[in-house]
Tab-separated table of C-alpha atoms in Angstrom:
chain	number	residue	atom	x	y	z
R	236	UNK	CA	99.087	85.989	162.671
R	237	UNK	CA	97.665	89.388	161.442
R	238	UNK	CA	101.483	90.587	160.194
R	239	UNK	CA	101.785	87.059	158.451
R	240	UNK	CA	98.498	87.845	156.389
R	241	UNK	CA	99.457	91.440	155.519
R	242	UNK	CA	102.628	90.181	154.384
R	243	UNK	CA	100.940	87.531	152.143
R	244	UNK	CA	98.406	90.065	150.946
R	245	UNK	CA	101.094	92.712	149.753
R	246	UNK	CA	102.945	89.603	147.926
R	247	UNK	CA	99.752	88.712	146.290
R	248	UNK	CA	98.990	92.514	145.351
R	249	UNK	CA	102.766	92.870	143.801
R	250	UNK	CA	102.391	89.747	141.643
R	251	UNK	CA	99.048	90.733	140.458
R	252	UNK	CA	100.371	94.356	139.870
R	253	UNK	CA	103.468	92.961	138.002
R	254	UNK	CA	101.132	90.283	135.919
R	255	UNK	CA	98.781	93.458	135.164
R	256	UNK	CA	101.818	95.483	133.893
R	257	UNK	CA	103.156	92.780	131.784
R	258	UNK	CA	99.977	92.199	129.952
R	259	UNK	CA	99.543	95.772	129.512
R	260	UNK	CA	103.222	96.064	128.184
R	261	UNK	CA	102.438	92.881	125.989
R	262	UNK	CA	99.459	94.592	124.401
R	263	UNK	CA	101.057	98.254	123.699
R	264	UNK	CA	103.729	96.258	122.166
R	265	UNK	CA	101.299	94.316	119.830
R	266	UNK	CA	99.259	97.623	119.019
R	267	UNK	CA	102.522	99.402	118.061
R	268	UNK	CA	103.510	96.687	115.840
R	269	UNK	CA	100.169	96.485	114.306
R	270	UNK	CA	100.012	100.289	113.607
R	271	UNK	CA	103.542	100.298	112.277
R	272	UNK	CA	102.680	97.415	109.666
R	273	UNK	CA	99.418	99.289	108.815
R	274	UNK	CA	101.623	102.218	107.911
R	275	UNK	CA	103.987	100.322	106.080
R	276	UNK	CA	101.193	98.631	103.934
R	277	UNK	CA	99.582	101.680	102.927
R	278	UNK	CA	102.538	104.242	102.441
R	279	UNK	CA	105.583	102.261	101.845
R	280	UNK	CA	108.475	100.793	103.669
R	281	UNK	CA	110.122	102.598	106.708
R	282	UNK	CA	113.707	103.521	105.205
R	283	UNK	CA	115.155	103.148	108.675
R	284	UNK	CA	114.205	99.457	108.975
R	285	UNK	CA	117.104	97.058	108.159
R	286	UNK	CA	116.598	95.418	104.723
R	287	UNK	CA	114.076	98.077	103.663
R	288	UNK	CA	111.240	95.194	103.164
R	289	UNK	CA	107.963	96.009	101.557
R	290	UNK	CA	105.135	93.709	102.300
R	291	UNK	CA	103.886	91.360	99.621
R	292	UNK	CA	101.150	92.226	97.545
R	293	UNK	CA	99.200	89.515	99.119
R	294	UNK	CA	99.150	90.971	102.615
R	295	UNK	CA	96.419	93.456	101.254
R	296	UNK	CA	93.802	90.795	101.829
R	297	UNK	CA	94.754	90.224	105.374
R	298	UNK	CA	93.560	93.864	106.253
R	299	UNK	CA	90.098	93.805	105.261
R	300	UNK	CA	89.690	90.487	107.037
R	301	UNK	CA	91.107	92.077	110.080
R	302	UNK	CA	89.007	95.200	109.784
R	303	UNK	CA	85.554	93.254	109.170
R	304	UNK	CA	86.312	91.189	112.103
R	305	UNK	CA	86.781	94.314	114.182
R	306	UNK	CA	83.433	95.773	112.876
R	307	UNK	CA	81.739	92.872	113.610
R	308	UNK	CA	82.275	92.423	117.215
R	309	UNK	CA	85.109	94.834	118.687
R	310	UNK	CA	84.123	98.125	118.055
R	311	UNK	CA	82.826	98.796	121.332
R	312	UNK	CA	85.905	97.447	123.024
R	313	UNK	CA	88.120	100.020	121.411
R	314	UNK	CA	89.227	103.218	122.948
R	315	UNK	CA	88.388	106.439	121.275
R	316	UNK	CA	92.086	106.654	119.917
R	317	UNK	CA	91.784	102.933	118.678
R	318	UNK	CA	88.704	103.901	116.806
R	319	UNK	CA	90.177	106.845	115.314
R	320	UNK	CA	93.034	104.705	114.240
R	321	UNK	CA	90.414	102.256	112.790
R	322	UNK	CA	88.564	104.755	110.376
R	323	UNK	CA	92.252	106.083	109.179
R	324	UNK	CA	93.494	102.809	107.962
R	325	UNK	CA	90.043	102.156	106.667
R	326	UNK	CA	90.275	105.353	104.652
R	327	UNK	CA	93.769	104.389	103.658
R	328	UNK	CA	92.214	100.873	102.227
R	329	UNK	CA	89.343	102.697	100.357
R	330	UNK	CA	91.569	105.316	98.663
R	331	UNK	CA	94.207	102.411	97.642
R	332	UNK	CA	91.200	100.605	96.087
R	333	UNK	CA	89.992	103.783	94.362
R	334	UNK	CA	93.056	104.587	92.992
R	335	UNK	CA	93.987	100.621	91.950
R	336	UNK	CA	90.359	99.797	90.899
R	337	UNK	CA	91.228	96.448	92.093
R	338	UNK	CA	89.423	94.454	95.279
R	339	UNK	CA	86.413	96.384	95.007
R	340	UNK	CA	83.828	93.788	95.945
R	341	UNK	CA	86.018	92.806	98.827
R	342	UNK	CA	86.217	96.587	100.082
R	343	UNK	CA	82.309	97.077	99.460
R	344	UNK	CA	81.409	93.939	101.611
R	345	UNK	CA	83.863	95.464	104.522
R	346	UNK	CA	82.243	98.923	104.590
R	347	UNK	CA	78.713	97.306	104.410
R	348	UNK	CA	79.628	95.074	107.446
R	349	UNK	CA	80.909	98.135	108.995
R	350	UNK	CA	77.574	100.198	108.354
R	351	UNK	CA	75.171	97.631	109.224
R	352	UNK	CA	77.087	97.324	112.865
R	353	UNK	CA	77.068	100.751	113.232
R	354	UNK	CA	73.365	101.200	112.642
R	355	UNK	CA	72.818	98.548	115.019
R	356	UNK	CA	74.950	100.207	117.788
R	357	UNK	CA	73.576	103.857	117.130
R	358	UNK	CA	70.072	102.721	116.684
R	359	UNK	CA	69.147	99.482	118.410
R	360	UNK	CA	71.721	98.982	121.414
R	361	UNK	CA	71.906	102.868	122.560
R	362	UNK	CA	74.206	105.599	122.229
R	363	UNK	CA	76.452	105.238	124.984
R	364	UNK	CA	78.167	101.668	123.921
R	365	UNK	CA	80.360	103.978	121.155
R	366	UNK	CA	83.123	106.019	122.723
R	367	UNK	CA	83.024	109.760	121.401
R	368	UNK	CA	80.044	112.231	120.555
R	369	UNK	CA	76.993	110.603	118.596
R	370	UNK	CA	77.330	113.266	116.131
R	371	UNK	CA	81.011	112.207	115.334
R	372	UNK	CA	79.637	108.627	114.664
R	373	UNK	CA	77.014	109.941	112.430
R	374	UNK	CA	79.615	111.682	110.480
R	375	UNK	CA	81.472	108.566	109.993
R	376	UNK	CA	78.581	106.691	108.883
R	377	UNK	CA	77.756	109.516	106.419
R	378	UNK	CA	81.580	109.319	105.273
R	379	UNK	CA	80.895	105.172	104.940
R	380	UNK	CA	77.993	106.046	102.488
R	381	UNK	CA	80.185	108.182	100.748
R	382	UNK	CA	82.960	105.701	100.167
R	383	UNK	CA	80.283	103.147	99.127
R	384	UNK	CA	78.920	105.463	96.369
R	385	UNK	CA	82.369	106.099	94.972
R	386	UNK	CA	83.243	102.654	95.050
R	387	UNK	CA	80.019	101.807	92.747
R	388	UNK	CA	80.806	104.622	90.487
R	389	UNK	CA	83.804	103.201	89.328
R	390	UNK	CA	83.874	102.063	85.898
R	391	UNK	CA	86.596	99.815	84.611
R	392	UNK	CA	87.488	100.847	81.106
R	393	UNK	CA	88.967	97.830	78.892
R	394	UNK	CA	92.595	98.945	78.350
R	395	UNK	CA	93.689	99.430	74.754
R	396	UNK	CA	96.084	96.206	74.220
R	397	UNK	CA	96.270	94.391	71.085
R	398	UNK	CA	98.291	91.538	72.224
R	399	UNK	CA	97.301	88.237	73.436
R	400	UNK	CA	94.402	88.107	75.683
R	401	UNK	CA	92.932	85.416	78.061
R	402	UNK	CA	90.675	84.250	75.467
R	403	UNK	CA	93.662	83.476	73.057
R	404	UNK	CA	95.038	81.017	75.287
R	405	UNK	CA	94.162	77.429	74.761
R	406	UNK	CA	91.372	76.108	76.826
R	407	UNK	CA	93.351	74.012	79.125
R	408	UNK	CA	95.531	76.884	80.097
R	409	UNK	CA	91.995	79.059	80.576
R	410	UNK	CA	90.577	76.212	82.916
R	411	UNK	CA	94.020	75.717	84.761
R	412	UNK	CA	94.054	79.392	85.582
R	413	UNK	CA	90.521	79.373	86.699
R	414	UNK	CA	91.371	76.726	88.952
R	415	UNK	CA	93.263	79.022	90.859
R	416	UNK	CA	90.276	81.354	91.681
R	417	UNK	CA	89.367	80.247	95.479
R	418	UNK	CA	86.084	82.472	95.507
R	419	UNK	CA	83.257	81.048	93.308
R	420	UNK	CA	81.915	84.643	92.856
R	421	UNK	CA	85.033	85.775	90.758
R	422	UNK	CA	84.501	82.531	88.528
R	423	UNK	CA	80.949	83.561	88.297
R	424	UNK	CA	82.310	87.115	87.169
R	425	UNK	CA	84.783	85.561	84.803
R	426	UNK	CA	82.158	83.580	82.978
R	427	UNK	CA	80.183	86.861	82.495
R	428	UNK	CA	83.076	88.695	80.687
R	429	UNK	CA	82.609	86.445	77.394
R	430	UNK	CA	80.108	83.569	76.023
R	431	UNK	CA	83.130	81.479	75.814
R	432	UNK	CA	84.230	81.748	79.358
R	433	UNK	CA	80.720	81.412	80.695
R	434	UNK	CA	80.742	77.613	79.352
R	435	UNK	CA	84.088	77.237	80.829
R	436	UNK	CA	82.920	78.753	84.276
R	437	UNK	CA	79.957	75.941	84.231
R	438	UNK	CA	82.637	73.053	84.294
R	439	UNK	CA	81.607	70.927	86.905
R	440	UNK	CA	85.020	70.068	88.146
R	441	UNK	CA	85.588	73.472	88.494
R	442	UNK	CA	82.969	73.901	91.138
R	443	UNK	CA	83.651	70.281	92.462
R	444	UNK	CA	87.322	71.340	93.364
R	445	UNK	CA	86.029	74.595	95.148
R	446	UNK	CA	83.623	72.831	97.204
R	447	UNK	CA	86.578	70.311	98.359
R	448	UNK	CA	88.972	72.964	98.978
R	449	UNK	CA	86.704	75.105	101.372
R	450	UNK	CA	84.593	72.375	102.992
R	451	UNK	CA	85.084	69.183	104.764
R	452	UNK	CA	83.559	65.950	103.096
R	453	UNK	CA	81.008	65.814	105.990
R	454	UNK	CA	80.002	69.284	105.344
R	455	UNK	CA	79.519	68.339	101.493
R	456	UNK	CA	77.539	65.124	102.449
R	457	UNK	CA	74.893	67.256	104.168
R	458	UNK	CA	74.236	69.445	101.328
R	459	UNK	CA	74.014	67.419	98.260
R	460	UNK	CA	71.851	68.884	95.376
R	461	UNK	CA	71.133	67.008	92.340
R	462	UNK	CA	70.501	68.369	88.927
R	463	UNK	CA	67.681	67.653	86.316
R	464	UNK	CA	70.156	64.874	85.058
R	465	UNK	CA	70.742	63.566	88.177
R	466	UNK	CA	74.200	64.358	88.878
R	467	UNK	CA	75.600	66.349	91.746
R	468	UNK	CA	75.175	70.299	91.146
R	469	UNK	CA	78.523	71.246	92.520
R	470	UNK	CA	77.761	75.127	91.585
R	471	UNK	CA	74.663	75.012	93.720
R	472	UNK	CA	76.063	72.970	96.300
R	473	UNK	CA	79.123	75.598	96.570
R	474	UNK	CA	76.682	78.658	97.308
R	475	UNK	CA	74.617	76.755	99.776
R	476	UNK	CA	77.849	75.409	101.548
R	477	UNK	CA	78.914	79.342	101.373
R	478	UNK	CA	75.523	80.105	103.365
R	479	UNK	CA	76.010	77.622	105.924
R	480	UNK	CA	79.540	77.339	106.797
R	481	UNK	CA	82.535	79.594	106.816
R	482	UNK	CA	84.984	79.044	103.883
R	483	UNK	CA	88.629	78.497	104.119
R	484	UNK	CA	90.774	81.371	105.012
R	485	UNK	CA	93.475	82.263	102.193
R	486	UNK	CA	95.868	85.077	102.224
R	487	UNK	CA	98.971	85.836	99.937
R	488	UNK	CA	101.175	86.435	103.102
R	489	UNK	CA	100.369	86.203	106.661
R	490	UNK	CA	101.570	87.687	109.987
R	491	UNK	CA	104.073	85.605	111.858
R	492	UNK	CA	104.537	85.771	115.609
R	493	UNK	CA	107.923	84.983	117.115
R	494	UNK	CA	107.139	82.956	120.338
R	495	UNK	CA	110.831	83.553	121.460
R	496	UNK	CA	111.406	87.531	120.828
R	497	UNK	CA	107.329	88.516	120.675
R	498	UNK	CA	107.947	90.147	117.516
R	499	UNK	CA	105.445	90.555	114.675
R	500	UNK	CA	106.565	90.435	111.168
R	501	UNK	CA	105.038	89.285	107.846
R	502	UNK	CA	106.095	85.880	106.239
R	503	UNK	CA	109.213	85.916	104.387
R	504	UNK	CA	110.781	88.849	106.058
R	505	UNK	CA	113.371	88.313	108.859
R	506	UNK	CA	114.121	89.856	112.235
R	507	UNK	CA	117.338	89.311	114.476
R	508	UNK	CA	116.061	86.594	116.553
R	509	UNK	CA	118.287	85.275	119.056
R	510	UNK	CA	116.977	81.671	119.386
R	511	UNK	CA	118.901	78.904	118.294
R	512	UNK	CA	116.190	77.795	116.166
R	513	UNK	CA	114.434	80.690	114.974
R	514	UNK	CA	112.011	78.785	112.180
R	515	UNK	CA	110.891	76.619	115.073
R	516	UNK	CA	109.616	79.820	117.102
R	517	UNK	CA	107.265	81.365	114.328
R	518	UNK	CA	103.724	80.807	114.096
R	519	UNK	CA	101.432	81.922	111.757
R	520	UNK	CA	98.535	84.108	112.773
R	521	UNK	CA	95.187	84.634	111.068
R	522	UNK	CA	93.080	88.187	111.336
R	523	UNK	CA	91.184	86.213	114.199
R	524	UNK	CA	94.561	85.000	115.975
R	525	UNK	CA	95.908	88.582	115.426
R	526	UNK	CA	92.708	89.878	117.481
R	527	UNK	CA	93.151	86.909	120.216
R	528	UNK	CA	96.445	88.361	121.242
R	529	UNK	CA	94.600	91.375	122.937
R	530	UNK	CA	92.467	89.086	124.922
R	531	UNK	CA	93.808	87.805	128.459
């Protein structure tokens, strides 16, 4: 009886060890791929990679969302090396924005989220929840404040361009372009650029489409707001809905996971999949889906 029991325990221990090893191997594989993709985004493609693909410009929006999710709830679960990589990637993102002077608000919000999270972890929860010396984290917080000051000091100069401008386009084309903006704040900013654009940016149909794009009919019915004229005020409803519900995620490109090969790649790039039908094995991953790969 004892011999049988010992044999059973040995088998069970081997199975547990094998399962743990597989999970660790999977996590390491995903970590390596994630770091390679991050490096490729910021420094360009790897010349040794077949096809020498560069991620599409739309992939940039994927990274701030991923970093923000980590900043909100995953910082304490990262190892010391992972936290260092997180800050290194964030630095490259900030430097890219400072150089290109694009997506400034997006990175401002990311830095503010990270700074708020660190203040909570350092001051309220306690010093022991973060890996590493507390002075190192204080230095990183000072670095974040410095990045915020740099972003706030950016002054975008009007280019010396004498050709056709946005306001020179027919009104129907201007409205068509505005309809492709998925963030109401961008619509408000565009309306502040010129008096004529302000009038267009107040178009009720634009805000109605924004509400219907991001939120369900049920959510919209719960947040109805009437204007002084007795009509639905879609603009006020949009910002009310944003405070109550998450907006629809939108990226120029997303990560794809091949369930057959267990390989991550950007949508539109190819990998040597050995499956009979590679397209059926590919699954799109949002930033949250990517983080969930590390949960077992």
